[in-house]
Short mmCIF file of C-alpha atoms in Angstrom, two decimals:
data_model
loop_
_atom_site.label_atom_id
_atom_site.label_comp_id
_atom_site.label_asym_id
_atom_site.label_seq_id
_atom_site.Cartn_x
_atom_site.Cartn_y
_atom_site.Cartn_z
CA MET A 1 -26.55 -4.74 -10.22
CA SER A 2 -26.55 -8.68 -10.14
CA LYS A 3 -25.69 -10.83 -13.46
CA ASN A 4 -29.36 -12.28 -13.50
CA LEU A 5 -30.95 -9.07 -13.50
CA GLU A 6 -28.63 -7.49 -16.12
CA GLN A 7 -29.83 -10.64 -18.02
CA ASP A 8 -33.54 -9.70 -17.47
CA THR A 9 -32.87 -6.22 -18.64
CA ILE A 10 -31.54 -7.22 -21.74
CA GLU A 11 -33.84 -9.38 -22.33
CA VAL A 12 -36.97 -6.94 -22.11
CA PHE A 13 -35.57 -4.77 -24.79
CA ILE A 14 -35.22 -7.82 -26.87
CA ASN A 15 -38.39 -8.96 -26.57
CA SER A 16 -40.14 -5.43 -27.30
CA LEU A 17 -37.97 -5.12 -30.43
CA ALA A 18 -38.96 -8.29 -31.59
CA HIS A 19 -42.84 -7.76 -30.71
CA PHE A 20 -42.53 -4.56 -31.94
CA TYR A 21 -41.11 -6.06 -35.76
CA GLN A 22 -43.99 -8.85 -35.52
CA GLN A 23 -46.65 -6.58 -35.32
CA LEU A 24 -45.94 -5.16 -38.83
CA GLY A 25 -45.13 -8.68 -40.04
CA LEU A 26 -41.80 -8.90 -39.89
CA ASP A 27 -41.28 -12.19 -38.34
CA GLU A 28 -37.70 -13.72 -37.79
CA VAL A 29 -36.08 -11.43 -36.52
CA GLU A 30 -32.29 -12.45 -35.17
CA ILE A 31 -30.98 -11.86 -32.70
CA GLY A 32 -26.98 -11.10 -31.89
CA VAL A 33 -24.92 -12.03 -28.91
CA PRO A 34 -25.00 -8.89 -26.50
CA TYR A 35 -21.43 -7.20 -26.10
CA LEU A 36 -20.58 -4.48 -23.86
CA LEU A 37 -19.65 -0.49 -25.32
CA ASP A 38 -17.10 2.04 -24.61
CA SER A 39 -18.96 4.53 -23.39
CA ASN A 40 -16.66 6.92 -25.25
CA HIS A 41 -17.24 5.28 -28.51
CA PRO A 42 -21.00 4.75 -29.26
CA ILE A 43 -21.94 3.03 -32.23
CA VAL A 44 -24.36 4.46 -34.75
CA GLU A 45 -25.95 3.48 -38.23
CA ASP A 46 -27.80 5.98 -40.88
CA TYR A 47 -29.98 7.01 -38.21
CA THR A 48 -30.20 6.85 -34.32
CA GLY A 49 -33.53 7.38 -31.44
CA ILE A 50 -32.47 7.81 -28.23
CA ILE A 51 -34.51 8.11 -25.11
CA GLY A 52 -33.53 9.20 -21.81
CA ILE A 53 -34.38 7.37 -18.88
CA SER A 54 -34.81 8.86 -15.21
CA GLY A 55 -36.48 7.61 -11.92
CA ARG A 56 -35.77 4.50 -10.67
CA ARG A 57 -33.12 3.16 -13.35
CA LYS A 58 -30.69 6.29 -14.59
CA GLY A 59 -29.05 6.22 -18.37
CA CYS A 60 -30.04 6.03 -21.78
CA VAL A 61 -31.66 3.40 -24.24
CA TYR A 62 -31.06 3.69 -28.33
CA TYR A 63 -31.90 2.47 -31.14
CA THR A 64 -30.15 2.82 -34.52
CA CYS A 65 -30.18 1.43 -38.35
CA PRO A 66 -29.57 1.91 -41.39
CA GLN A 67 -32.31 4.26 -43.73
CA ALA A 68 -32.47 1.08 -46.03
CA LEU A 69 -34.40 -1.15 -43.04
CA LEU A 70 -36.32 2.21 -42.10
CA SER A 71 -37.79 2.46 -45.60
CA TYR A 72 -39.07 -0.96 -45.80
CA ILE A 73 -41.03 -0.92 -42.20
CA LEU A 74 -42.06 2.68 -43.45
CA LEU A 75 -43.07 0.56 -46.03
CA ALA A 76 -45.21 -2.05 -44.10
CA MET A 77 -46.41 0.74 -41.80
CA GLY A 78 -48.56 1.98 -45.51
CA GLU A 79 -46.67 5.15 -45.22
CA LYS A 80 -45.72 5.52 -49.27
CA ASP A 81 -43.90 9.25 -48.35
CA VAL A 82 -40.46 8.04 -47.63
CA THR A 83 -38.40 11.34 -46.81
CA THR A 84 -35.22 12.27 -44.90
CA ASP A 85 -38.41 13.39 -41.94
CA HIS A 86 -40.55 9.95 -41.74
CA LEU A 87 -37.26 8.38 -41.38
CA CYS A 88 -36.06 10.33 -38.63
CA ASP A 89 -39.86 10.65 -37.01
CA LEU A 90 -39.66 7.20 -37.74
CA VAL A 91 -36.75 5.68 -35.60
CA GLY A 92 -37.73 8.17 -32.58
CA GLU A 93 -41.22 6.15 -32.70
CA ILE A 94 -39.26 2.72 -32.50
CA ALA A 95 -36.52 4.12 -29.82
CA ASN A 96 -39.84 5.67 -27.88
CA THR A 97 -41.83 2.18 -28.78
CA ILE A 98 -39.10 0.12 -27.30
CA ALA A 99 -38.53 1.86 -24.14
CA GLY A 100 -41.46 2.65 -23.40
CA ASN A 101 -42.82 -1.20 -23.76
CA ALA A 102 -39.94 -1.58 -20.96
CA ARG A 103 -42.63 -0.28 -18.64
CA GLN A 104 -44.27 -3.74 -18.49
CA ALA A 105 -41.69 -5.21 -16.89
CA PHE A 106 -39.26 -2.06 -14.74
CA GLY A 107 -43.26 -0.33 -13.77
CA ALA A 108 -44.07 2.83 -14.05
CA GLU A 109 -40.66 4.57 -12.38
CA PHE A 110 -39.01 3.91 -15.43
CA MET A 111 -39.76 6.95 -16.71
CA ILE A 112 -38.92 8.10 -20.54
CA SER A 113 -38.10 10.73 -22.62
CA VAL A 114 -39.35 12.04 -25.70
CA PRO A 115 -36.69 10.67 -28.52
CA VAL A 116 -33.59 12.44 -29.48
CA VAL A 117 -33.30 11.87 -33.05
CA ILE A 118 -29.85 11.89 -35.42
CA LYS A 119 -28.74 11.26 -38.09
CA GLY A 120 -25.03 9.78 -38.67
CA GLU A 121 -22.82 12.13 -36.47
CA PRO A 122 -22.09 9.13 -33.59
CA GLU A 123 -19.83 12.28 -32.23
CA LYS A 124 -23.44 13.62 -30.83
CA VAL A 125 -24.62 10.10 -29.22
CA SER A 126 -23.26 10.98 -25.42
CA LEU A 127 -23.11 7.93 -22.88
CA PRO A 128 -23.53 8.05 -19.54
CA LYS A 129 -19.78 7.42 -17.71
CA ASN A 130 -19.29 4.42 -15.51
CA THR A 131 -22.09 2.77 -16.85
CA ARG A 132 -22.33 -0.52 -18.54
CA CYS A 133 -23.29 0.10 -21.71
CA VAL A 134 -24.74 -2.89 -23.50
CA VAL A 135 -25.15 -3.53 -27.43
CA ILE A 136 -28.01 -5.93 -28.91
CA PRO A 137 -27.47 -6.51 -32.25
CA THR A 138 -30.29 -7.93 -34.33
CA LYS A 139 -31.18 -8.65 -38.23
CA TRP A 140 -33.98 -8.68 -40.13
CA LYS A 141 -33.35 -10.20 -43.81
CA PHE A 142 -29.83 -7.80 -44.49
CA TYR A 143 -30.42 -5.34 -42.26
CA GLN A 144 -28.64 -4.65 -39.40
CA SER A 145 -29.38 -2.80 -36.26
CA ILE A 146 -28.80 -2.03 -32.90
CA ILE A 147 -30.59 -1.42 -29.57
CA VAL A 148 -27.79 0.16 -26.86
CA VAL A 149 -28.82 -0.26 -23.12
CA ALA A 150 -26.87 1.84 -20.71
CA LEU A 151 -28.90 2.28 -17.55
CA GLU A 152 -27.11 2.84 -13.85
CA MET B 1 -69.56 9.78 -39.76
CA LYS B 2 -67.23 9.91 -36.52
CA ARG B 3 -64.97 13.23 -36.11
CA LEU B 4 -61.98 11.92 -35.01
CA MET B 5 -58.87 13.62 -33.32
CA ILE B 6 -55.46 12.55 -33.71
CA VAL B 7 -52.69 13.52 -31.00
CA ASP B 8 -49.27 11.87 -30.83
CA ASP B 9 -45.87 13.94 -31.56
CA SER B 10 -45.18 11.62 -34.15
CA MET B 11 -46.13 12.47 -37.36
CA VAL B 12 -45.74 8.32 -39.00
CA ILE B 13 -48.42 7.59 -35.92
CA ARG B 14 -50.55 10.83 -36.95
CA ARG B 15 -50.62 9.39 -40.32
CA ARG B 16 -50.75 6.13 -40.00
CA ILE B 17 -53.98 6.28 -37.87
CA SER B 18 -55.66 8.36 -40.46
CA ARG B 19 -55.20 5.65 -42.93
CA THR B 20 -56.53 3.58 -40.89
CA HIS B 21 -60.00 5.28 -40.35
CA GLY B 22 -60.04 6.66 -43.48
CA LEU B 23 -61.28 3.34 -44.45
CA ASP B 24 -64.18 2.57 -41.65
CA GLY B 25 -66.65 5.62 -41.20
CA TYR B 26 -64.03 7.78 -39.48
CA ALA B 27 -63.32 11.89 -40.95
CA VAL B 28 -60.30 13.41 -38.83
CA VAL B 29 -60.97 16.47 -37.99
CA GLY B 30 -57.92 17.69 -36.77
CA THR B 31 -54.30 16.45 -35.86
CA ALA B 32 -51.91 18.00 -33.05
CA GLU B 33 -48.74 17.00 -32.05
CA ASP B 34 -49.14 18.42 -28.23
CA GLY B 35 -51.50 18.45 -25.95
CA ILE B 36 -51.26 22.39 -25.48
CA ASN B 37 -51.94 22.21 -29.79
CA ALA B 38 -54.93 19.48 -29.24
CA ILE B 39 -56.70 21.90 -26.85
CA GLU B 40 -56.81 24.24 -29.24
CA VAL B 41 -57.38 21.96 -32.20
CA ALA B 42 -59.93 20.24 -29.57
CA ARG B 43 -62.21 23.85 -28.89
CA GLU B 44 -62.29 24.48 -32.96
CA THR B 45 -63.37 20.93 -33.96
CA GLN B 46 -65.35 19.48 -31.10
CA PRO B 47 -64.41 15.39 -32.08
CA ASP B 48 -66.42 12.51 -31.14
CA MET B 49 -63.64 10.22 -31.05
CA ILE B 50 -59.70 11.27 -29.58
CA THR B 51 -56.81 9.17 -29.90
CA ILE B 52 -53.69 10.59 -27.42
CA ASP B 53 -50.59 9.42 -26.88
CA LEU B 54 -48.64 9.73 -23.42
CA THR B 55 -45.76 10.97 -23.99
CA MET B 56 -45.46 14.07 -25.96
CA PRO B 57 -42.67 17.57 -25.60
CA ASN B 58 -44.78 20.85 -23.92
CA MET B 59 -47.75 19.66 -22.50
CA ASP B 60 -47.70 15.60 -22.22
CA GLY B 61 -51.21 13.10 -22.82
CA PRO B 62 -51.82 13.29 -18.69
CA GLU B 63 -51.93 16.66 -18.14
CA ALA B 64 -53.86 17.43 -21.75
CA ILE B 65 -56.60 14.02 -21.13
CA PRO B 66 -58.53 15.97 -18.44
CA VAL B 67 -59.05 19.08 -20.30
CA LEU B 68 -59.65 17.28 -23.04
CA ALA B 69 -62.65 15.34 -21.22
CA SER B 70 -63.92 18.21 -19.63
CA LEU B 71 -64.12 20.64 -22.68
CA CYS B 72 -65.67 17.58 -24.72
CA PRO B 73 -67.46 15.71 -22.77
CA GLN B 74 -69.21 14.01 -25.71
CA ALA B 75 -65.61 12.67 -26.92
CA ARG B 76 -64.75 9.14 -26.37
CA ILE B 77 -60.89 9.39 -25.62
CA LEU B 78 -58.53 6.69 -26.55
CA VAL B 79 -55.08 6.19 -25.35
CA VAL B 80 -52.39 5.07 -27.76
CA SER B 81 -49.36 4.98 -25.94
CA ALA B 82 -45.73 2.86 -25.63
CA LEU B 83 -46.08 2.56 -22.05
CA SER B 84 -47.41 -0.42 -21.18
CA ASP B 85 -47.15 -0.67 -17.56
CA LYS B 86 -50.89 -0.99 -15.65
CA ALA B 87 -50.36 1.84 -13.29
CA THR B 88 -50.14 4.22 -16.46
CA ALA B 89 -53.13 2.21 -17.95
CA ILE B 90 -55.32 2.84 -14.68
CA GLY B 91 -53.69 6.53 -14.04
CA ALA B 92 -54.93 7.50 -17.67
CA LEU B 93 -58.15 6.01 -17.43
CA ALA B 94 -58.99 7.78 -13.99
CA SER B 95 -57.90 11.68 -15.79
CA GLY B 96 -60.78 10.59 -18.47
CA ALA B 97 -60.21 8.34 -20.43
CA HIS B 98 -62.00 5.30 -21.92
CA GLY B 99 -59.79 2.55 -23.70
CA PHE B 100 -56.05 2.03 -23.56
CA LEU B 101 -54.36 0.59 -26.59
CA CYS B 102 -50.80 -0.18 -26.19
CA LYS B 103 -47.51 0.85 -29.10
CA PRO B 104 -47.00 -0.93 -31.47
CA PHE B 105 -50.60 -1.66 -32.75
CA THR B 106 -51.77 -3.27 -36.00
CA ASP B 107 -54.43 -1.71 -38.14
CA GLN B 108 -56.82 -4.35 -36.82
CA GLU B 109 -56.84 -3.76 -32.87
CA LEU B 110 -56.60 0.15 -33.79
CA ARG B 111 -60.05 -0.46 -35.44
CA ASP B 112 -61.45 -3.11 -32.85
CA ALA B 113 -60.61 -0.65 -30.18
CA LEU B 114 -62.26 2.48 -31.66
CA LEU B 115 -65.25 0.32 -32.20
CA GLU B 116 -65.91 -0.96 -28.83
CA LEU B 117 -65.32 2.70 -27.42
CA ALA B 118 -67.87 3.85 -30.17
CA GLN B 119 -69.80 1.19 -28.99
CA ASP B 120 -69.92 1.80 -24.87
#
């Protein structure tokens, strides 16, 4: 993959997440400098939604964030019932939306799985080997979240 | 009152769509978390309007839409999905859906999409 293509790929996911926040009225998302992650040591926050990618590209994309941010997003969606079930569901839905929106750029052969949700437990996140894993750190107000893109 | 069925594997999205429509003259007559469940619920409730996600476990939207369109020929089907490429939208319309709303959506966008469908 050329450097430019990689930058374009990262930008697609940044735009997807920024759009998700904007649609909820959560403007001013700060995007940090992307960096590479050792696939043997995935980073996770409290809740993680993982989407498997197949078709023309292979690998996975995951979104991980602290409970406080997810709770805030639930409330912004009008959901007053902030339960663990809803937090798990929401983190999967955010991951699904970020990956699904990427098809606008990558086309229908960028195939996404249903989300797998993990609460804590970084050892349960399995990243593809021999693949560059790019971490995109994001911040909204005091809340950090991360998108990890691991695509061949 | 329009009879609405909501099909999405996300409970948060099902509840969000339910809340939006409670204000606008829609009665939610059923919800389903995948295509198989949607077919059962549609048989029982005969909705006028269906919102359906595409990426779901067990039976996904593209498989379920033609069945739902045949079971409930009166129903207008709105796809509500994060899959935002043109080919997917065209494919959904070709298989029996009547409209497409991309996730993430605002409450206003959802209202507008359903209103437009109801008026077609």
